[in-house]
Coordinates of C-alpha atoms and ligand atoms in Angstrom, one line a residue:
M165 CA 87.4 107.3 121.5
N166 CA 84.0 105.6 122.0
S167 CA 82.1 103.6 119.5
N168 CA 80.2 106.7 118.3
E169 CA 83.4 108.3 117.1
I170 CA 86.3 107.4 114.8
K171 CA 89.5 109.1 113.8
V172 CA 90.6 108.3 110.3
F173 CA 93.8 108.6 108.3
C174 CA 92.8 109.5 104.7
P175 CA 95.7 108.9 102.3
A176 CA 96.8 111.1 99.5
T177 CA 96.6 109.5 96.1
V178 CA 98.3 109.7 92.7
A179 CA 95.8 109.4 89.9
N180 CA 96.3 108.6 86.2
V181 CA 99.8 107.0 86.8
S182 CA 100.9 108.2 83.3
C183 CA 99.0 105.8 81.0
G184 CA 95.8 105.4 83.0
F185 CA 94.0 108.7 82.7
D186 CA 90.8 108.6 84.8
V187 CA 91.1 104.8 85.4
L188 CA 94.2 104.2 87.5
G189 CA 95.5 105.5 90.8
F190 CA 97.4 104.5 93.9
A191 CA 97.5 105.5 97.6
L192 CA 100.4 107.0 99.6
D193 CA 101.6 106.1 103.0
L194 CA 102.2 108.8 105.6
V195 CA 100.9 111.7 103.4
G196 CA 97.2 112.2 104.2
D197 CA 94.5 114.1 106.1
E198 CA 92.9 113.2 109.4
M199 CA 89.2 113.3 110.1
I200 CA 87.1 112.7 113.2
I201 CA 83.6 111.5 112.6
R202 CA 80.9 111.3 115.2
K203 CA 77.4 109.9 115.2
T204 CA 74.7 112.4 116.0
S205 CA 71.1 111.8 116.8
N206 CA 70.0 114.5 114.4
Y207 CA 69.7 113.5 110.8
G208 CA 72.1 115.1 108.4
I209 CA 75.8 115.9 108.0
K210 CA 77.4 118.8 110.0
I211 CA 81.0 119.9 109.2
S212 CA 81.9 121.1 112.7
K213 CA 85.6 122.0 112.2
I214 CA 88.2 122.3 109.5
S215 CA 91.9 123.0 110.3
G216 CA 94.9 123.4 107.9
Q217 CA 93.0 125.0 105.0
K218 CA 90.2 127.5 104.4
L219 CA 87.3 125.3 103.0
P220 CA 83.6 125.7 103.2
L221 CA 81.8 124.4 106.3
E222 CA 78.4 124.3 104.5
T223 CA 77.5 120.7 104.0
N224 CA 76.5 121.0 100.3
K225 CA 79.6 123.0 99.4
N226 CA 82.1 120.7 101.1
V227 CA 83.2 117.5 99.4
A228 CA 83.0 115.5 102.6
G229 CA 79.5 116.9 103.2
V230 CA 78.3 116.0 99.8
A231 CA 79.8 112.5 99.9
G232 CA 78.4 112.0 103.4
L233 CA 74.9 113.0 102.2
A234 CA 75.0 110.5 99.4
F235 CA 75.9 107.8 102.0
L236 CA 73.2 108.9 104.3
E237 CA 70.5 109.0 101.6
A238 CA 71.3 105.4 100.7
S239 CA 71.3 104.2 104.3
P240 CA 68.4 103.2 106.6
Y241 CA 70.2 104.9 109.5
S242 CA 68.0 107.7 110.9
G243 CA 70.7 109.7 112.7
G244 CA 73.5 111.8 111.3
F245 CA 77.2 112.6 111.5
E246 CA 79.4 115.4 112.6
I247 CA 82.7 115.7 110.8
E248 CA 86.0 117.4 111.7
I249 CA 88.6 117.7 108.9
H250 CA 92.2 118.3 109.6
K251 CA 93.8 119.0 106.2
K252 CA 97.4 118.1 105.5
I253 CA 96.9 117.8 101.8
K254 CA 96.7 121.1 100.0
P255 CA 93.7 121.5 97.6
G256 CA 94.8 121.9 94.0
S257 CA 98.1 120.0 94.6
G258 CA 97.3 117.0 92.4
I259 CA 97.5 114.4 95.2
G260 CA 93.8 113.8 95.8
S261 CA 93.0 116.4 98.4
S262 CA 89.3 116.3 97.7
A263 CA 89.3 112.5 97.4
A264 CA 90.9 112.1 100.8
S265 CA 88.1 114.1 102.4
S266 CA 85.2 112.5 100.4
A267 CA 86.5 109.0 100.8
G268 CA 87.5 109.5 104.4
A269 CA 84.0 110.7 105.4
V270 CA 82.2 107.8 103.9
W271 CA 84.7 105.2 105.1
G272 CA 84.5 106.5 108.7
M273 CA 80.7 106.6 108.6
N274 CA 80.6 103.0 107.3
E275 CA 82.9 101.8 110.1
L276 CA 80.7 103.5 112.7
L277 CA 77.6 101.8 111.4
G278 CA 79.2 98.3 111.3
R279 CA 80.1 98.3 107.5
P280 CA 76.6 98.2 105.9
F281 CA 78.1 99.2 102.5
S282 CA 80.8 97.5 100.3
T283 CA 84.0 99.4 99.4
L284 CA 82.6 99.7 95.8
Q285 CA 79.5 101.4 97.1
L286 CA 81.7 103.8 99.2
V287 CA 83.5 104.7 96.0
E288 CA 80.1 105.6 94.4
F289 CA 79.3 107.9 97.4
A290 CA 82.8 109.5 97.4
M291 CA 82.5 110.2 93.7
Q292 CA 79.8 112.8 94.5
G293 CA 82.5 114.8 96.4
E294 CA 84.8 114.6 93.3
K295 CA 81.9 115.8 91.2
L296 CA 81.6 118.9 93.4
A297 CA 85.4 119.5 93.4
S298 CA 86.1 118.9 89.7
D299 CA 82.8 118.8 87.8
V300 CA 83.5 115.2 86.9
H301 CA 82.6 111.9 88.7
H302 CA 86.1 110.5 88.4
A303 CA 87.1 107.6 90.7
D304 CA 90.8 107.3 90.1
N305 CA 91.6 109.0 93.5
V306 CA 88.8 107.8 95.7
A307 CA 89.1 104.2 94.6
P308 CA 92.7 103.8 95.6
A309 CA 92.0 105.9 98.8
L310 CA 89.3 103.3 99.7
F311 CA 90.8 100.1 98.4
G312 CA 94.4 100.9 99.1
G313 CA 97.3 100.0 96.8
F314 CA 96.7 100.4 93.1
A315 CA 93.1 100.5 91.9
L316 CA 91.8 100.3 88.3
V317 CA 88.5 101.7 87.4
R318 CA 87.6 99.1 84.7
S319 CA 84.3 100.7 84.0
Y320 CA 82.3 103.7 85.2
N321 CA 78.9 102.5 84.1
P322 CA 78.3 100.2 85.8
L323 CA 81.1 101.1 88.3
D324 CA 83.7 98.2 88.3
V325 CA 86.9 98.7 90.3
V326 CA 89.8 96.2 90.4
A327 CA 92.3 96.2 93.3
I328 CA 95.7 95.6 91.8
P329 CA 98.5 94.0 93.9
T330 CA 101.4 96.3 94.8
P331 CA 105.0 95.2 94.2
T332 CA 106.8 95.2 97.6
A333 CA 109.8 97.2 96.6
L334 CA 107.9 100.0 94.8
F335 CA 108.3 103.5 96.3
V336 CA 107.0 106.8 95.1
T337 CA 108.6 110.3 95.1
V338 CA 106.1 113.2 94.9
I339 CA 107.2 116.8 94.4
H340 CA 104.7 119.6 94.8
P341 CA 105.6 123.0 93.4
Q342 CA 103.7 125.6 95.4
I343 CA 101.3 126.6 92.8
E344 CA 97.6 125.6 92.6
I345 CA 96.0 124.0 89.6
K346 CA 92.3 123.3 89.7
T347 CA 91.3 119.9 88.3
S348 CA 88.4 121.5 86.5
D349 CA 90.7 124.0 84.8
S350 CA 93.3 121.4 83.8
R351 CA 90.5 119.2 82.3
K352 CA 89.2 122.1 80.1
I353 CA 92.5 122.3 78.2
L354 CA 92.4 118.6 77.2
R355 CA 91.2 117.5 73.7
T356 CA 88.1 115.3 73.8
T357 CA 89.3 113.0 70.9
I358 CA 92.4 111.1 70.3
T359 CA 93.8 109.3 67.2
L360 CA 93.6 105.5 67.0
Q361 CA 97.4 105.5 66.9
K362 CA 97.6 107.3 70.3
G363 CA 94.9 105.0 71.7
I364 CA 97.0 101.9 70.7
R365 CA 100.1 103.2 72.4
Q366 CA 98.1 104.1 75.6
W367 CA 96.2 100.9 76.1
G368 CA 99.3 98.9 75.3
N369 CA 101.1 100.7 78.1
L370 CA 98.2 100.4 80.5
G371 CA 97.9 96.7 80.0
G372 CA 101.7 96.5 80.4
L373 CA 101.7 98.5 83.6
I374 CA 98.9 96.3 85.1
A375 CA 100.8 93.1 84.0
G376 CA 104.0 94.5 85.5
L377 CA 102.3 95.3 88.8
Y378 CA 100.9 91.7 89.0
T379 CA 104.2 90.0 88.2
E380 CA 106.5 92.5 90.0
D381 CA 108.3 93.0 86.7
Y382 CA 110.0 96.4 87.3
G383 CA 111.3 96.6 83.7
L384 CA 107.8 96.2 82.3
I385 CA 106.5 98.8 84.8
S386 CA 109.2 101.2 83.7
R387 CA 108.6 100.7 79.9
S388 CA 104.8 101.2 80.5
L389 CA 105.0 104.5 82.4
E390 CA 104.3 106.7 79.3
D391 CA 101.6 109.1 78.5
H392 CA 101.4 110.5 75.0
I393 CA 97.9 112.0 75.4
V394 CA 97.5 114.1 78.5
E395 CA 101.0 114.8 79.7
P396 CA 102.2 116.8 76.6
I397 CA 99.2 119.2 77.1
R398 CA 99.1 119.5 80.9
S399 CA 102.9 119.6 81.5
I400 CA 102.9 123.1 80.0
L401 CA 101.2 124.3 83.2
I402 CA 103.9 122.8 85.5
P403 CA 107.1 124.8 85.9
G404 CA 110.2 122.8 85.1
F405 CA 108.3 119.6 84.3
D406 CA 110.6 118.4 81.5
E407 CA 113.8 119.0 83.6
I408 CA 112.3 117.3 86.7
K409 CA 111.3 114.3 84.6
K410 CA 114.8 114.1 83.1
A411 CA 116.4 114.4 86.5
A412 CA 114.2 111.7 88.0
L413 CA 114.9 109.2 85.2
E414 CA 118.6 109.9 85.2
S415 CA 118.6 109.2 89.0
G416 CA 117.1 105.7 88.4
A417 CA 113.3 106.2 88.6
L418 CA 111.3 103.6 86.7
G419 CA 109.1 106.4 85.4
C420 CA 107.9 109.9 86.1
G421 CA 104.7 111.8 85.2
I422 CA 102.1 114.3 86.4
S423 CA 100.3 113.3 89.6
G424 CA 96.5 113.5 88.8
S425 CA 95.8 116.9 87.3
G426 CA 99.1 118.4 88.7
P427 CA 101.0 120.4 89.6
S428 CA 102.6 117.6 91.7
I429 CA 104.9 115.3 89.8
F430 CA 105.4 111.7 90.8
A431 CA 108.1 109.2 90.1
L432 CA 108.1 105.5 90.8
S433 CA 111.3 103.7 91.9
K434 CA 112.4 100.3 92.9
G435 CA 113.5 100.6 96.5
K436 CA 113.6 103.5 99.0
A437 CA 117.2 104.5 98.3
I438 CA 116.6 105.2 94.7
A439 CA 113.3 107.0 95.5
E440 CA 115.3 109.3 97.9
K441 CA 118.0 109.9 95.3
V442 CA 115.2 110.9 92.9
A443 CA 113.7 113.2 95.5
E444 CA 117.1 115.0 95.8
A445 CA 117.5 115.3 92.0
M446 CA 113.9 116.7 91.6
A447 CA 114.4 119.1 94.5
G448 CA 117.7 120.3 92.9
V449 CA 115.8 121.4 89.8
Y450 CA 113.4 123.5 91.8
K451 CA 116.1 125.0 93.9
N452 CA 117.9 126.0 90.8
I453 CA 114.9 127.7 89.3
E454 CA 113.8 129.1 92.7
I455 CA 110.5 127.5 93.0
D456 CA 109.1 126.6 96.4
F457 CA 108.2 123.0 96.8
D458 CA 107.4 120.1 99.1
V459 CA 108.8 116.7 98.4
H460 CA 107.7 113.3 99.8
V461 CA 109.1 109.8 99.5
S462 CA 106.5 107.1 100.4
K463 CA 105.8 103.4 100.2
I464 CA 102.7 102.6 98.3
N465 CA 99.9 102.3 100.9
A466 CA 98.4 98.9 100.5
E467 CA 95.6 99.4 103.1
G468 CA 94.1 102.7 102.1
M469 CA 92.0 104.3 104.9
K470 CA 93.2 103.6 108.4
K471 CA 91.6 104.0 111.9
L472 CA 93.9 106.0 114.1
Ligands
LIG29 N1 91.9 111.7 86.5 C1 91.7 113.0 87.0 C2 92.3 114.1 86.1 C3 92.4 113.1 88.4 O1 93.5 113.9 85.7 O2 91.7 115.1 85.8 C4 92.4 114.4 89.1 O3 93.1 114.3 90.3

């Protein structure tokens, strides 16, 4: 690879993390897409190749293209970029497929130009890709993909992202039933108002989760992984959700919930051995009800994007 080209690992991410709808997410190790980005003398973004999934090559219909254009428009650079996307994360799986492509594109471009933009600015550009994919500028996948670890979107206007430390023994199990749920569809079914009582429970839990992550208090993390607002509605779309959650908790998971807008389900555990036991228990439920699935056990990825 020369200095005009970069190969990037773009991590999958779990958004919402039960109590942090639209404001909290974390990045996964090992599970992610790969992208190759090259500088070109022509201005503009060209998606030259996509493998692994059927996705549009037209720049303005592709999330990486749209995020890349937002980057380019804000940059004094007069050239352009060519992008190859090698998808390993299935779109509509709930582990940040569009975010990996959007964030990977702008991260790679920023590296090639000597980092003219801050990570926060890259989040803003990548959010344009999320807008194309889901109709909403949510940052709870792109922020952890770019910052690594857990990232909290404290505010959207102005954008304010806080990188939260990751407890060293924390592992995630993610199970993906082979059905597709579009984020835009699973947002349409949500209510737009909540009661004060539900708000109190949710922000108590979100504060508790953040405090637990800072202090490596696994008990507090476990007590805080609750969602009484979104999960009861969205879980109806996910086959076997209640059984999977029960199996995960009985196997020792700290908590279990919907990954992003689903259908993937995540569970957090203290230590790899428990996370693997949880994976087995979750897989057992889907084997019983004959649903095809993928399951991953991963450390939390503290770095985010990586140069390969
Ligand atoms: N916060 C977003 C949602 C994440 O739940 O709709 C989508 O991955």
